[in-house]
């Protein structure tokens, strides 16, 4: 082999090995936290995340109903804040890595301050604890798990 072919042969070999490695070892599934600690005024809730996925057998999308082009699910609070207030208005843009997410609430991707009438209608977007209570309990009511009047301290620490 002529000497001048050696570098190109090496480069091609490295590329082939990298391609083969990518094929044999695809990127792993996104990390799933084992437990999620949710501190709140009703008493801390420890949500057994992996038990719900692996033992009870739910799909990510059963709860993370909005994955929109993200590599990993977003915290619920990115879209279900405690209040749609001044603080949310100023900071929420940073919760999202792409503009596709903006269209979940906005008609167009906003580029600056919005007039009153161009602000999204938040009537059908539950606030933080309502979003959790609704999702946790409507599934529990159907599939088993704590819900209803006397269930509070199955989830909340006293
Ligand atoms: C039974 C409902 C449920 C299922 C099923 C579920 N999750 Fe979650 N997950 C949650 C809740 C609730 C949180 C806490 C969100 C928060 O703190 O706002 C969470 C948090 C997360 C977080 C942390 C988000 C952050 O940055 O704080 C990741 C990552 C995640 N889940 C990934 C997954 C993946 C991947 C799957 C599928 C294998 C999955 N989840 C299945 C309910 C669920
Ligand atoms: C990217 C934004 C976004 C994320 C992240 C998100 N949601 Fe939502 N969610 C919405 C919007 C917007 C609605 C309003 C209804 C609709 O358009 O689907 C909604 C609606 C809901 C509803 C009411 C649905 C119904 O059928 O009445 C519940 C409950 C809910 N979300 C819980 C959650 C939980 C729990 C998480 C985290 C595991 C989560 N959401 C993550 C945007 C989001
Ligand atoms: C969960 C719903 C939701 C998502 C997702 C969302 N927004 Fe918003 N956004 C709102 C609401 C509600 C307001 C108005 C808040 C108010 O009335 O105080 C707003 C207001 C704004 C404003 C106006 C701020 C001002 O001072 O007038 C901008 C700019 C904006 N959003 C940009 C974005 C961008 C960029 C994204 C995506 C990266 C995004 N938003 C995603 C709900 C959302
Ligand atoms: C998609 C369905 C579904 C959703 C959503 C869900 N769960 Fe569950 N959960 C279950 C099922 C099924 C069981 C098991 C019932 C049994 O076998 O007794 C359970 C059991 C539990 C238990 C008792 C056992 C344990 O692992 O500690 C707690 C506490 C609990 N869930 C908390 C929550 C919380 C908090 C949320 C919301 C953040 C939530 N769950 C959302 C389906 C769900
Ligand atoms: C299936 C589990 C579960 C059950 C059952 C449950 N909760 Fe919750 N609760 C949660 C979760 C999850 C949150 C949201 C935590 C967060 O904001 O991070 C929450 C939030 C709250 C909050 C905080 C509200 C706020 O705006 O800060 C109060 C108060 C509360 N729950 C009271 C109750 C009462 C009273 C009951 C019984 C009638 C009850 N919860 C039953 C899981 C549960």
mmCIF file of C-alpha atoms and ligand atoms in Angstrom:
data_model
loop_
_atom_site.group_PDB
_atom_site.id
_atom_site.type_symbol
_atom_site.label_atom_id
_atom_site.label_comp_id
_atom_site.label_asym_id
_atom_site.label_seq_id
_atom_site.Cartn_x
_atom_site.Cartn_y
_atom_site.Cartn_z
ATOM 1 C CA UNK A 1 0.000 0.000 0.000
ATOM 2 C CA UNK A 2 1.272 3.459 -0.905
ATOM 3 C CA UNK A 3 2.205 5.565 2.147
ATOM 4 C CA UNK A 4 -0.206 8.339 1.201
ATOM 5 C CA UNK A 5 -3.161 5.959 1.608
ATOM 6 C CA UNK A 6 -2.334 5.198 5.240
ATOM 7 C CA UNK A 7 -3.964 8.288 6.849
ATOM 8 C CA UNK A 8 -7.187 7.915 4.845
ATOM 9 C CA UNK A 9 -7.339 4.198 5.634
ATOM 10 C CA UNK A 10 -6.955 4.959 9.334
ATOM 11 C CA UNK A 11 -9.680 7.616 9.250
ATOM 12 C CA UNK A 12 -12.086 5.276 7.465
ATOM 13 C CA UNK A 13 -11.308 2.515 9.975
ATOM 14 C CA UNK A 14 -11.992 4.799 12.944
ATOM 15 C CA UNK A 15 -15.303 5.910 11.397
ATOM 16 C CA UNK A 16 -16.368 2.324 10.792
ATOM 17 C CA UNK A 17 -15.563 1.338 14.371
ATOM 18 C CA UNK A 18 -17.470 4.352 15.748
ATOM 19 C CA UNK A 19 -20.484 3.510 13.563
ATOM 20 C CA UNK A 20 -20.413 -0.128 14.669
ATOM 21 C CA UNK A 21 -20.178 0.888 18.343
ATOM 22 C CA UNK A 22 -23.181 3.221 17.934
ATOM 23 C CA UNK A 23 -25.135 0.369 16.393
ATOM 24 C CA UNK A 24 -24.175 -2.200 19.024
ATOM 25 C CA UNK A 25 -24.544 0.100 22.045
ATOM 26 C CA UNK A 26 -27.381 2.547 21.370
ATOM 27 C CA UNK A 27 -27.781 5.452 23.849
ATOM 28 C CA UNK A 28 -29.538 4.204 26.977
ATOM 29 C CA UNK A 29 -33.123 5.097 27.903
ATOM 30 C CA UNK A 30 -33.421 8.379 29.804
ATOM 31 C CA UNK A 31 -32.630 8.182 33.526
ATOM 32 C CA UNK A 32 -35.682 7.570 35.647
ATOM 33 C CA UNK A 33 -35.414 8.861 39.200
ATOM 34 C CA UNK A 34 -36.093 6.058 41.704
ATOM 35 C CA UNK A 35 -38.112 8.337 43.990
ATOM 36 C CA UNK A 36 -39.316 11.894 43.659
ATOM 37 C CA UNK A 37 -39.657 13.974 46.817
ATOM 38 C CA UNK A 38 -42.424 16.543 46.523
ATOM 39 C CA UNK A 39 -42.407 19.021 49.400
ATOM 40 C CA UNK A 40 -45.619 20.982 49.856
ATOM 41 C CA UNK A 41 -47.862 22.590 52.454
ATOM 42 C CA UNK A 42 -50.004 19.424 52.795
ATOM 43 C CA UNK A 43 -46.963 17.402 53.987
ATOM 44 C CA UNK A 44 -44.082 15.912 52.036
ATOM 45 C CA UNK A 45 -44.997 13.304 49.390
ATOM 46 C CA UNK A 46 -42.498 10.630 48.381
ATOM 47 C CA UNK A 47 -43.521 9.354 44.975
ATOM 48 C CA UNK A 48 -42.185 5.855 44.193
ATOM 49 C CA UNK A 49 -41.331 6.567 40.569
ATOM 50 C CA UNK A 50 -39.600 3.322 39.553
ATOM 51 C CA UNK A 51 -42.175 1.201 41.415
ATOM 52 C CA UNK A 52 -44.843 2.879 39.305
ATOM 53 C CA UNK A 53 -42.981 2.245 36.050
ATOM 54 C CA UNK A 54 -41.369 -1.142 36.601
ATOM 55 C CA UNK A 55 -43.661 -2.936 39.084
ATOM 56 C CA UNK A 56 -46.983 -1.390 38.087
ATOM 57 C CA UNK A 57 -45.946 -1.357 34.420
ATOM 58 C CA UNK A 58 -46.890 2.115 33.206
ATOM 59 C CA UNK A 59 -45.434 3.836 30.149
ATOM 60 C CA UNK A 60 -43.638 7.154 30.578
ATOM 61 C CA UNK A 61 -46.322 8.858 28.516
ATOM 62 C CA UNK A 62 -49.092 7.653 30.852
ATOM 63 C CA UNK A 63 -47.954 10.474 33.172
ATOM 64 C CA UNK A 64 -45.513 12.604 31.153
ATOM 65 C CA UNK A 65 -48.273 13.512 28.739
ATOM 66 C CA UNK A 66 -46.122 16.202 27.104
ATOM 67 C CA UNK A 67 -42.738 15.003 25.953
ATOM 68 C CA UNK A 68 -42.592 17.365 22.961
ATOM 69 C CA UNK A 69 -39.242 16.764 21.338
ATOM 70 C CA UNK A 70 -37.327 16.621 24.605
ATOM 71 C CA UNK A 71 -34.778 13.889 25.278
ATOM 72 C CA UNK A 72 -36.147 13.481 28.757
ATOM 73 C CA UNK A 73 -39.460 14.326 30.377
ATOM 74 C CA UNK A 74 -39.859 17.774 31.891
ATOM 75 C CA UNK A 75 -40.880 18.439 35.484
ATOM 76 C CA UNK A 76 -44.658 18.915 35.629
ATOM 77 C CA UNK A 77 -44.143 22.329 37.204
ATOM 78 C CA UNK A 78 -42.606 23.681 33.985
ATOM 79 C CA UNK A 79 -46.152 24.005 32.667
ATOM 80 C CA UNK A 80 -48.201 23.621 35.859
ATOM 81 C CA UNK A 81 -46.842 26.350 38.148
ATOM 82 C CA UNK A 82 -48.230 27.328 41.537
ATOM 83 C CA UNK A 83 -49.738 30.359 39.821
ATOM 84 C CA UNK A 84 -49.663 31.989 36.395
ATOM 85 C CA UNK A 85 -48.252 35.143 37.926
ATOM 86 C CA UNK A 86 -45.508 37.700 37.419
ATOM 87 C CA UNK A 87 -42.819 35.218 38.493
ATOM 88 C CA UNK A 88 -43.988 32.586 36.009
ATOM 89 C CA UNK A 89 -44.269 35.181 33.236
ATOM 90 C CA UNK A 90 -40.671 36.292 33.708
ATOM 91 C CA UNK A 91 -39.029 32.877 34.177
ATOM 92 C CA UNK A 92 -40.987 30.168 32.340
ATOM 93 C CA UNK A 93 -39.246 30.539 28.961
ATOM 94 C CA UNK A 94 -36.105 28.980 30.449
ATOM 95 C CA UNK A 95 -37.964 25.744 31.248
ATOM 96 C CA UNK A 96 -38.017 24.697 27.605
ATOM 97 C CA UNK A 97 -35.157 23.680 25.334
ATOM 98 C CA UNK A 98 -37.112 24.138 22.114
ATOM 99 C CA UNK A 99 -39.770 26.400 20.686
ATOM 100 C CA UNK A 100 -42.140 23.518 19.934
ATOM 101 C CA UNK A 101 -43.042 23.579 23.639
ATOM 102 C CA UNK A 102 -44.085 27.248 23.443
ATOM 103 C CA UNK A 103 -46.856 26.331 21.021
ATOM 104 C CA UNK A 104 -48.419 24.150 23.685
ATOM 105 C CA UNK A 105 -49.764 27.353 25.228
ATOM 106 C CA UNK A 106 -49.008 30.169 22.774
ATOM 107 C CA UNK A 107 -50.482 30.547 19.299
ATOM 108 C CA UNK A 108 -47.106 31.697 17.944
ATOM 109 C CA UNK A 109 -43.645 31.621 19.453
ATOM 110 C CA UNK A 110 -43.497 34.932 21.327
ATOM 111 C CA UNK A 111 -40.446 37.131 20.809
ATOM 112 C CA UNK A 112 -41.142 39.869 23.344
ATOM 113 C CA UNK A 113 -43.682 41.205 25.831
ATOM 114 C CA UNK A 114 -47.261 40.304 24.960
ATOM 115 C CA UNK A 115 -50.331 42.483 24.957
ATOM 116 C CA UNK A 116 -53.065 41.398 27.356
ATOM 117 C CA UNK A 117 -55.171 39.891 24.559
ATOM 118 C CA UNK A 118 -52.253 37.829 23.170
ATOM 119 C CA UNK A 119 -51.599 36.062 26.436
ATOM 120 C CA UNK A 120 -52.580 32.394 26.552
ATOM 121 C CA UNK A 121 -55.829 31.314 28.092
ATOM 122 C CA UNK A 122 -54.881 29.383 31.212
ATOM 123 C CA UNK A 123 -58.382 28.329 32.189
ATOM 124 C CA UNK A 124 -57.843 24.709 31.116
ATOM 125 C CA UNK A 125 -54.310 24.342 32.459
ATOM 126 C CA UNK A 126 -54.436 22.999 36.017
ATOM 127 C CA UNK A 127 -52.117 24.615 38.564
ATOM 128 C CA UNK A 128 -49.419 22.540 40.252
ATOM 129 C CA UNK A 129 -51.162 20.680 43.039
ATOM 130 C CA UNK A 130 -54.379 20.269 41.085
ATOM 131 C CA UNK A 131 -52.351 18.717 38.233
ATOM 132 C CA UNK A 132 -50.770 16.241 40.647
ATOM 133 C CA UNK A 133 -53.939 15.431 42.587
ATOM 134 C CA UNK A 134 -55.925 14.934 39.382
ATOM 135 C CA UNK A 135 -53.359 12.687 37.721
ATOM 136 C CA UNK A 136 -52.413 10.614 40.787
ATOM 137 C CA UNK A 137 -55.964 10.117 41.972
ATOM 138 C CA UNK A 138 -57.807 9.541 38.722
ATOM 139 C CA UNK A 139 -55.461 6.658 37.950
ATOM 140 C CA UNK A 140 -55.726 5.296 41.489
ATOM 141 C CA UNK A 141 -59.491 5.410 41.319
ATOM 142 C CA UNK A 142 -59.408 3.241 38.172
ATOM 143 C CA UNK A 143 -56.410 0.968 38.761
ATOM 144 C CA UNK A 144 -55.988 0.854 42.555
ATOM 145 C CA UNK A 145 -53.822 2.989 44.834
ATOM 146 C CA UNK A 146 -54.721 5.673 47.388
ATOM 147 C CA UNK A 147 -57.445 8.214 46.546
ATOM 148 C CA UNK A 148 -60.401 9.971 48.136
ATOM 149 C CA UNK A 149 -61.292 11.627 51.422
ATOM 150 C CA UNK A 150 -59.397 9.394 53.848
ATOM 151 C CA UNK A 151 -56.353 8.771 51.695
ATOM 152 C CA UNK A 152 -54.430 11.961 52.473
ATOM 153 C CA UNK A 153 -51.796 10.443 54.736
ATOM 154 C CA UNK A 154 -51.095 7.485 52.489
ATOM 155 C CA UNK A 155 -49.309 10.013 50.277
ATOM 156 C CA UNK A 156 -48.576 12.966 52.598
ATOM 157 C CA UNK A 157 -46.258 12.696 55.608
ATOM 158 C CA UNK A 158 -47.915 13.975 58.795
HETATM 159 C C1 LIG B 1 -47.133 7.121 37.298
HETATM 160 C C2 LIG B 1 -46.649 8.338 36.700
HETATM 161 C C3 LIG B 1 -45.275 8.372 36.065
HETATM 162 C C4 LIG B 1 -44.719 7.473 35.183
HETATM 163 C C5 LIG B 1 -45.337 6.199 34.627
HETATM 164 C C6 LIG B 1 -43.398 7.984 34.850
HETATM 165 N N1 LIG B 1 -43.174 9.148 35.520
HETATM 166 FE FE1 LIG B 1 -41.452 10.260 35.484
HETATM 167 N N2 LIG B 1 -42.215 11.496 36.925
HETATM 168 C C7 LIG B 1 -43.510 11.450 37.399
HETATM 169 C C8 LIG B 1 -43.699 12.526 38.356
HETATM 170 C C9 LIG B 1 -44.985 12.835 39.100
HETATM 171 C C10 LIG B 1 -42.465 13.213 38.436
HETATM 172 C C11 LIG B 1 -42.138 14.440 39.278
HETATM 173 C C12 LIG B 1 -42.278 15.621 38.396
HETATM 174 C C13 LIG B 1 -41.979 16.919 39.064
HETATM 175 O O1 LIG B 1 -41.173 16.960 39.999
HETATM 176 O O2 LIG B 1 -42.518 17.915 38.603
HETATM 177 C C14 LIG B 1 -41.548 12.534 37.501
HETATM 178 C C15 LIG B 1 -40.242 12.928 37.272
HETATM 179 C C16 LIG B 1 -39.445 12.418 36.255
HETATM 180 C C17 LIG B 1 -38.153 12.940 35.889
HETATM 181 C C18 LIG B 1 -37.437 14.100 36.556
HETATM 182 C C19 LIG B 1 -37.823 15.383 35.890
HETATM 183 C C20 LIG B 1 -37.017 16.524 36.450
HETATM 184 O O3 LIG B 1 -36.133 17.004 35.729
HETATM 185 O O4 LIG B 1 -37.263 16.893 37.605
HETATM 186 C C21 LIG B 1 -37.676 12.195 34.845
HETATM 187 C C22 LIG B 1 -36.363 12.366 34.078
HETATM 188 C C23 LIG B 1 -38.693 11.195 34.562
HETATM 189 N N3 LIG B 1 -39.748 11.358 35.445
HETATM 190 C C24 LIG B 1 -38.601 10.251 33.570
HETATM 191 C C25 LIG B 1 -39.522 9.226 33.366
HETATM 192 C C26 LIG B 1 -39.349 8.159 32.382
HETATM 193 C C27 LIG B 1 -38.161 8.036 31.424
HETATM 194 C C28 LIG B 1 -40.444 7.345 32.507
HETATM 195 C C29 LIG B 1 -40.743 6.056 31.749
HETATM 196 C C30 LIG B 1 -39.734 5.011 31.895
HETATM 197 C C31 LIG B 1 -41.297 7.904 33.556
HETATM 198 N N4 LIG B 1 -40.703 9.033 34.037
HETATM 199 C C32 LIG B 1 -42.508 7.369 33.970
HETATM 200 C C33 LIG B 1 -44.488 10.547 37.063
HETATM 201 C C34 LIG B 1 -44.301 9.433 36.264
HETATM 202 C C1 LIG B 2 -44.959 21.123 28.215
HETATM 203 C C2 LIG B 2 -46.017 21.470 29.154
HETATM 204 C C3 LIG B 2 -46.588 20.442 30.070
HETATM 205 C C4 LIG B 2 -45.927 19.518 30.887
HETATM 206 C C5 LIG B 2 -44.434 19.307 31.036
HETATM 207 C C6 LIG B 2 -46.958 18.822 31.648
HETATM 208 N N1 LIG B 2 -48.191 19.304 31.298
HETATM 209 FE FE1 LIG B 2 -49.957 18.701 32.084
HETATM 210 N N2 LIG B 2 -50.965 19.950 30.775
HETATM 211 C C7 LIG B 2 -50.353 20.882 29.955
HETATM 212 C C8 LIG B 2 -51.382 21.676 29.293
HETATM 213 C C9 LIG B 2 -51.129 22.830 28.319
HETATM 214 C C10 LIG B 2 -52.629 21.179 29.753
HETATM 215 C C11 LIG B 2 -54.042 21.706 29.398
HETATM 216 C C12 LIG B 2 -54.889 20.736 28.685
HETATM 217 C C13 LIG B 2 -54.284 20.356 27.388
HETATM 218 O O1 LIG B 2 -54.068 21.224 26.536
HETATM 219 O O2 LIG B 2 -53.945 19.175 27.237
HETATM 220 C C14 LIG B 2 -52.328 20.088 30.679
HETATM 221 C C15 LIG B 2 -53.272 19.306 31.335
HETATM 222 C C16 LIG B 2 -53.007 18.477 32.406
HETATM 223 C C17 LIG B 2 -54.011 17.807 33.213
HETATM 224 C C18 LIG B 2 -55.531 17.882 32.999
HETATM 225 C C19 LIG B 2 -55.848 16.883 31.925
HETATM 226 C C20 LIG B 2 -57.281 16.528 31.895
HETATM 227 O O3 LIG B 2 -57.543 15.504 31.232
HETATM 228 O O4 LIG B 2 -58.086 17.224 32.512
HETATM 229 C C21 LIG B 2 -53.358 17.105 34.200
HETATM 230 C C22 LIG B 2 -53.989 16.250 35.283
HETATM 231 C C23 LIG B 2 -51.937 17.305 33.970
HETATM 232 N N3 LIG B 2 -51.754 18.135 32.874
HETATM 233 C C24 LIG B 2 -50.945 16.765 34.767
HETATM 234 C C25 LIG B 2 -49.575 16.821 34.466
HETATM 235 C C26 LIG B 2 -48.539 16.131 35.215
HETATM 236 C C27 LIG B 2 -48.776 15.324 36.483
HETATM 237 C C28 LIG B 2 -47.362 16.393 34.581
HETATM 238 C C29 LIG B 2 -45.998 15.818 34.896
HETATM 239 C C30 LIG B 2 -45.919 14.376 35.009
HETATM 240 C C31 LIG B 2 -47.649 17.285 33.449
HETATM 241 N N4 LIG B 2 -49.001 17.509 33.413
HETATM 242 C C32 LIG B 2 -46.704 17.825 32.585
HETATM 243 C C33 LIG B 2 -49.010 21.048 29.759
HETATM 244 C C34 LIG B 2 -48.015 20.290 30.344
HETATM 245 C C1 LIG B 3 -47.700 26.145 30.147
HETATM 246 C C2 LIG B 3 -48.023 27.217 29.219
HETATM 247 C C3 LIG B 3 -46.899 28.024 28.606
HETATM 248 C C4 LIG B 3 -45.813 27.571 27.890
HETATM 249 C C5 LIG B 3 -45.445 26.133 27.571
HETATM 250 C C6 LIG B 3 -45.081 28.757 27.470
HETATM 251 N N1 LIG B 3 -45.719 29.879 27.919
HETATM 252 FE FE1 LIG B 3 -45.123 31.803 27.631
HETATM 253 N N2 LIG B 3 -46.714 32.483 28.724
HETATM 254 C C7 LIG B 3 -47.678 31.672 29.290
HETATM 255 C C8 LIG B 3 -48.631 32.505 30.007
HETATM 256 C C9 LIG B 3 -49.853 32.015 30.777
HETATM 257 C C10 LIG B 3 -48.208 33.855 29.837
HETATM 258 C C11 LIG B 3 -48.874 35.119 30.363
HETATM 259 C C12 LIG B 3 -48.605 35.254 31.823
HETATM 260 C C13 LIG B 3 -49.365 36.423 32.426
HETATM 261 O O1 LIG B 3 -50.463 36.731 31.966
HETATM 262 O O2 LIG B 3 -48.832 37.003 33.371
HETATM 263 C C14 LIG B 3 -46.998 33.798 29.015
HETATM 264 C C15 LIG B 3 -46.270 34.916 28.621
HETATM 265 C C16 LIG B 3 -45.160 34.864 27.796
HETATM 266 C C17 LIG B 3 -44.433 36.035 27.319
HETATM 267 C C18 LIG B 3 -44.800 37.484 27.603
HETATM 268 C C19 LIG B 3 -43.999 38.012 28.750
HETATM 269 C C20 LIG B 3 -44.402 39.436 29.063
HETATM 270 O O3 LIG B 3 -43.727 40.016 29.925
HETATM 271 O O4 LIG B 3 -45.377 39.956 28.488
HETATM 272 C C21 LIG B 3 -43.398 35.582 26.545
HETATM 273 C C22 LIG B 3 -42.352 36.417 25.823
HETATM 274 C C23 LIG B 3 -43.472 34.133 26.548
HETATM 275 N N3 LIG B 3 -44.553 33.741 27.323
HETATM 276 C C24 LIG B 3 -42.599 33.312 25.875
HETATM 277 C C25 LIG B 3 -42.642 31.938 25.874
HETATM 278 C C26 LIG B 3 -41.695 31.106 25.164
HETATM 279 C C27 LIG B 3 -40.542 31.656 24.301
HETATM 280 C C28 LIG B 3 -42.056 29.811 25.404
HETATM 281 C C29 LIG B 3 -41.372 28.555 24.913
HETATM 282 C C30 LIG B 3 -39.927 28.504 25.061
HETATM 283 C C31 LIG B 3 -43.239 29.843 26.265
HETATM 284 N N4 LIG B 3 -43.553 31.141 26.525
HETATM 285 C C32 LIG B 3 -43.901 28.713 26.728
HETATM 286 C C33 LIG B 3 -47.762 30.312 29.218
HETATM 287 C C34 LIG B 3 -46.836 29.478 28.614
HETATM 288 C C1 LIG B 4 -51.178 5.706 35.734
HETATM 289 C C2 LIG B 4 -51.605 5.252 37.031
HETATM 290 C C3 LIG B 4 -51.031 5.858 38.294
HETATM 291 C C4 LIG B 4 -50.648 7.163 38.485
HETATM 292 C C5 LIG B 4 -50.716 8.331 37.517
HETATM 293 C C6 LIG B 4 -50.178 7.250 39.850
HETATM 294 N N1 LIG B 4 -50.285 6.024 40.454
HETATM 295 FE FE1 LIG B 4 -49.775 5.613 42.414
HETATM 296 N N2 LIG B 4 -50.364 3.710 42.149
HETATM 297 C C7 LIG B 4 -50.867 3.150 41.005
HETATM 298 C C8 LIG B 4 -51.143 1.742 41.223
HETATM 299 C C9 LIG B 4 -51.729 0.771 40.215
HETATM 300 C C10 LIG B 4 -50.772 1.469 42.566
HETATM 301 C C11 LIG B 4 -50.766 0.107 43.261
HETATM 302 C C12 LIG B 4 -52.053 -0.267 43.856
HETATM 303 C C13 LIG B 4 -51.887 -1.607 44.582
HETATM 304 O O1 LIG B 4 -51.329 -2.529 43.961
HETATM 305 O O2 LIG B 4 -52.250 -1.658 45.720
HETATM 306 C C14 LIG B 4 -50.301 2.744 43.121
HETATM 307 C C15 LIG B 4 -49.871 2.866 44.439
HETATM 308 C C16 LIG B 4 -49.451 4.039 45.024
HETATM 309 C C17 LIG B 4 -49.051 4.188 46.417
HETATM 310 C C18 LIG B 4 -48.973 3.073 47.471
HETATM 311 C C19 LIG B 4 -47.817 2.139 47.142
HETATM 312 C C20 LIG B 4 -46.470 2.818 47.051
HETATM 313 O O3 LIG B 4 -45.744 2.585 46.056
HETATM 314 O O4 LIG B 4 -46.106 3.602 47.937
HETATM 315 C C21 LIG B 4 -48.720 5.506 46.590
HETATM 316 C C22 LIG B 4 -48.265 6.177 47.880
HETATM 317 C C23 LIG B 4 -48.901 6.170 45.306
HETATM 318 N N3 LIG B 4 -49.354 5.250 44.373
HETATM 319 C C24 LIG B 4 -48.635 7.510 45.078
HETATM 320 C C25 LIG B 4 -48.820 8.144 43.859
HETATM 321 C C26 LIG B 4 -48.573 9.579 43.636
HETATM 322 C C27 LIG B 4 -48.067 10.555 44.686
HETATM 323 C C28 LIG B 4 -48.891 9.814 42.329
HETATM 324 C C29 LIG B 4 -48.856 11.119 41.577
HETATM 325 C C30 LIG B 4 -47.620 11.900 41.650
HETATM 326 C C31 LIG B 4 -49.312 8.548 41.741
HETATM 327 N N4 LIG B 4 -49.237 7.574 42.679
HETATM 328 C C32 LIG B 4 -49.708 8.411 40.414
HETATM 329 C C33 LIG B 4 -51.075 3.802 39.807
HETATM 330 C C34 LIG B 4 -50.810 5.144 39.546
HETATM 331 C C1 LIG B 5 -52.019 9.997 45.573
HETATM 332 C C2 LIG B 5 -51.286 10.796 46.504
HETATM 333 C C3 LIG B 5 -51.986 11.946 47.172
HETATM 334 C C4 LIG B 5 -53.147 11.885 47.914
HETATM 335 C C5 LIG B 5 -54.015 10.678 48.191
HETATM 336 C C6 LIG B 5 -53.394 13.220 48.405
HETATM 337 N N1 LIG B 5 -52.420 14.070 47.951
HETATM 338 FE FE1 LIG B 5 -52.267 16.047 48.369
HETATM 339 N N2 LIG B 5 -50.704 16.218 47.087
HETATM 340 C C7 LIG B 5 -50.102 15.159 46.431
HETATM 341 C C8 LIG B 5 -49.061 15.679 45.581
HETATM 342 C C9 LIG B 5 -48.159 14.854 44.673
HETATM 343 C C10 LIG B 5 -49.051 17.098 45.731
HETATM 344 C C11 LIG B 5 -48.195 18.122 45.018
HETATM 345 C C12 LIG B 5 -46.834 18.256 45.616
HETATM 346 C C13 LIG B 5 -46.060 19.406 45.051
HETATM 347 O O1 LIG B 5 -46.602 20.479 44.794
HETATM 348 O O2 LIG B 5 -44.840 19.231 44.853
HETATM 349 C C14 LIG B 5 -50.084 17.394 46.730
HETATM 350 C C15 LIG B 5 -50.356 18.668 47.218
HETATM 351 C C16 LIG B 5 -51.206 18.934 48.266
HETATM 352 C C17 LIG B 5 -51.310 20.207 48.971
HETATM 353 C C18 LIG B 5 -50.507 21.461 48.676
HETATM 354 C C19 LIG B 5 -51.342 22.477 47.952
HETATM 355 C C20 LIG B 5 -50.541 23.679 47.546
HETATM 356 O O3 LIG B 5 -51.084 24.436 46.764
HETATM 357 O O4 LIG B 5 -49.396 23.836 47.958
HETATM 358 C C21 LIG B 5 -52.266 20.054 49.951
HETATM 359 C C22 LIG B 5 -52.725 21.083 50.963
HETATM 360 C C23 LIG B 5 -52.773 18.680 49.831
HETATM 361 N N3 LIG B 5 -52.095 18.033 48.818
HETATM 362 C C24 LIG B 5 -53.766 18.147 50.625
HETATM 363 C C25 LIG B 5 -54.302 16.877 50.480
HETATM 364 C C26 LIG B 5 -55.466 16.381 51.220
HETATM 365 C C27 LIG B 5 -56.259 17.192 52.230
HETATM 366 C C28 LIG B 5 -55.662 15.098 50.805
HETATM 367 C C29 LIG B 5 -56.763 14.134 51.222
HETATM 368 C C30 LIG B 5 -58.119 14.572 50.958
HETATM 369 C C31 LIG B 5 -54.619 14.789 49.822
HETATM 370 N N4 LIG B 5 -53.826 15.887 49.644
HETATM 371 C C32 LIG B 5 -54.460 13.564 49.203
HETATM 372 C C33 LIG B 5 -50.434 13.825 46.551
HETATM 373 C C34 LIG B 5 -51.545 13.330 47.188
#
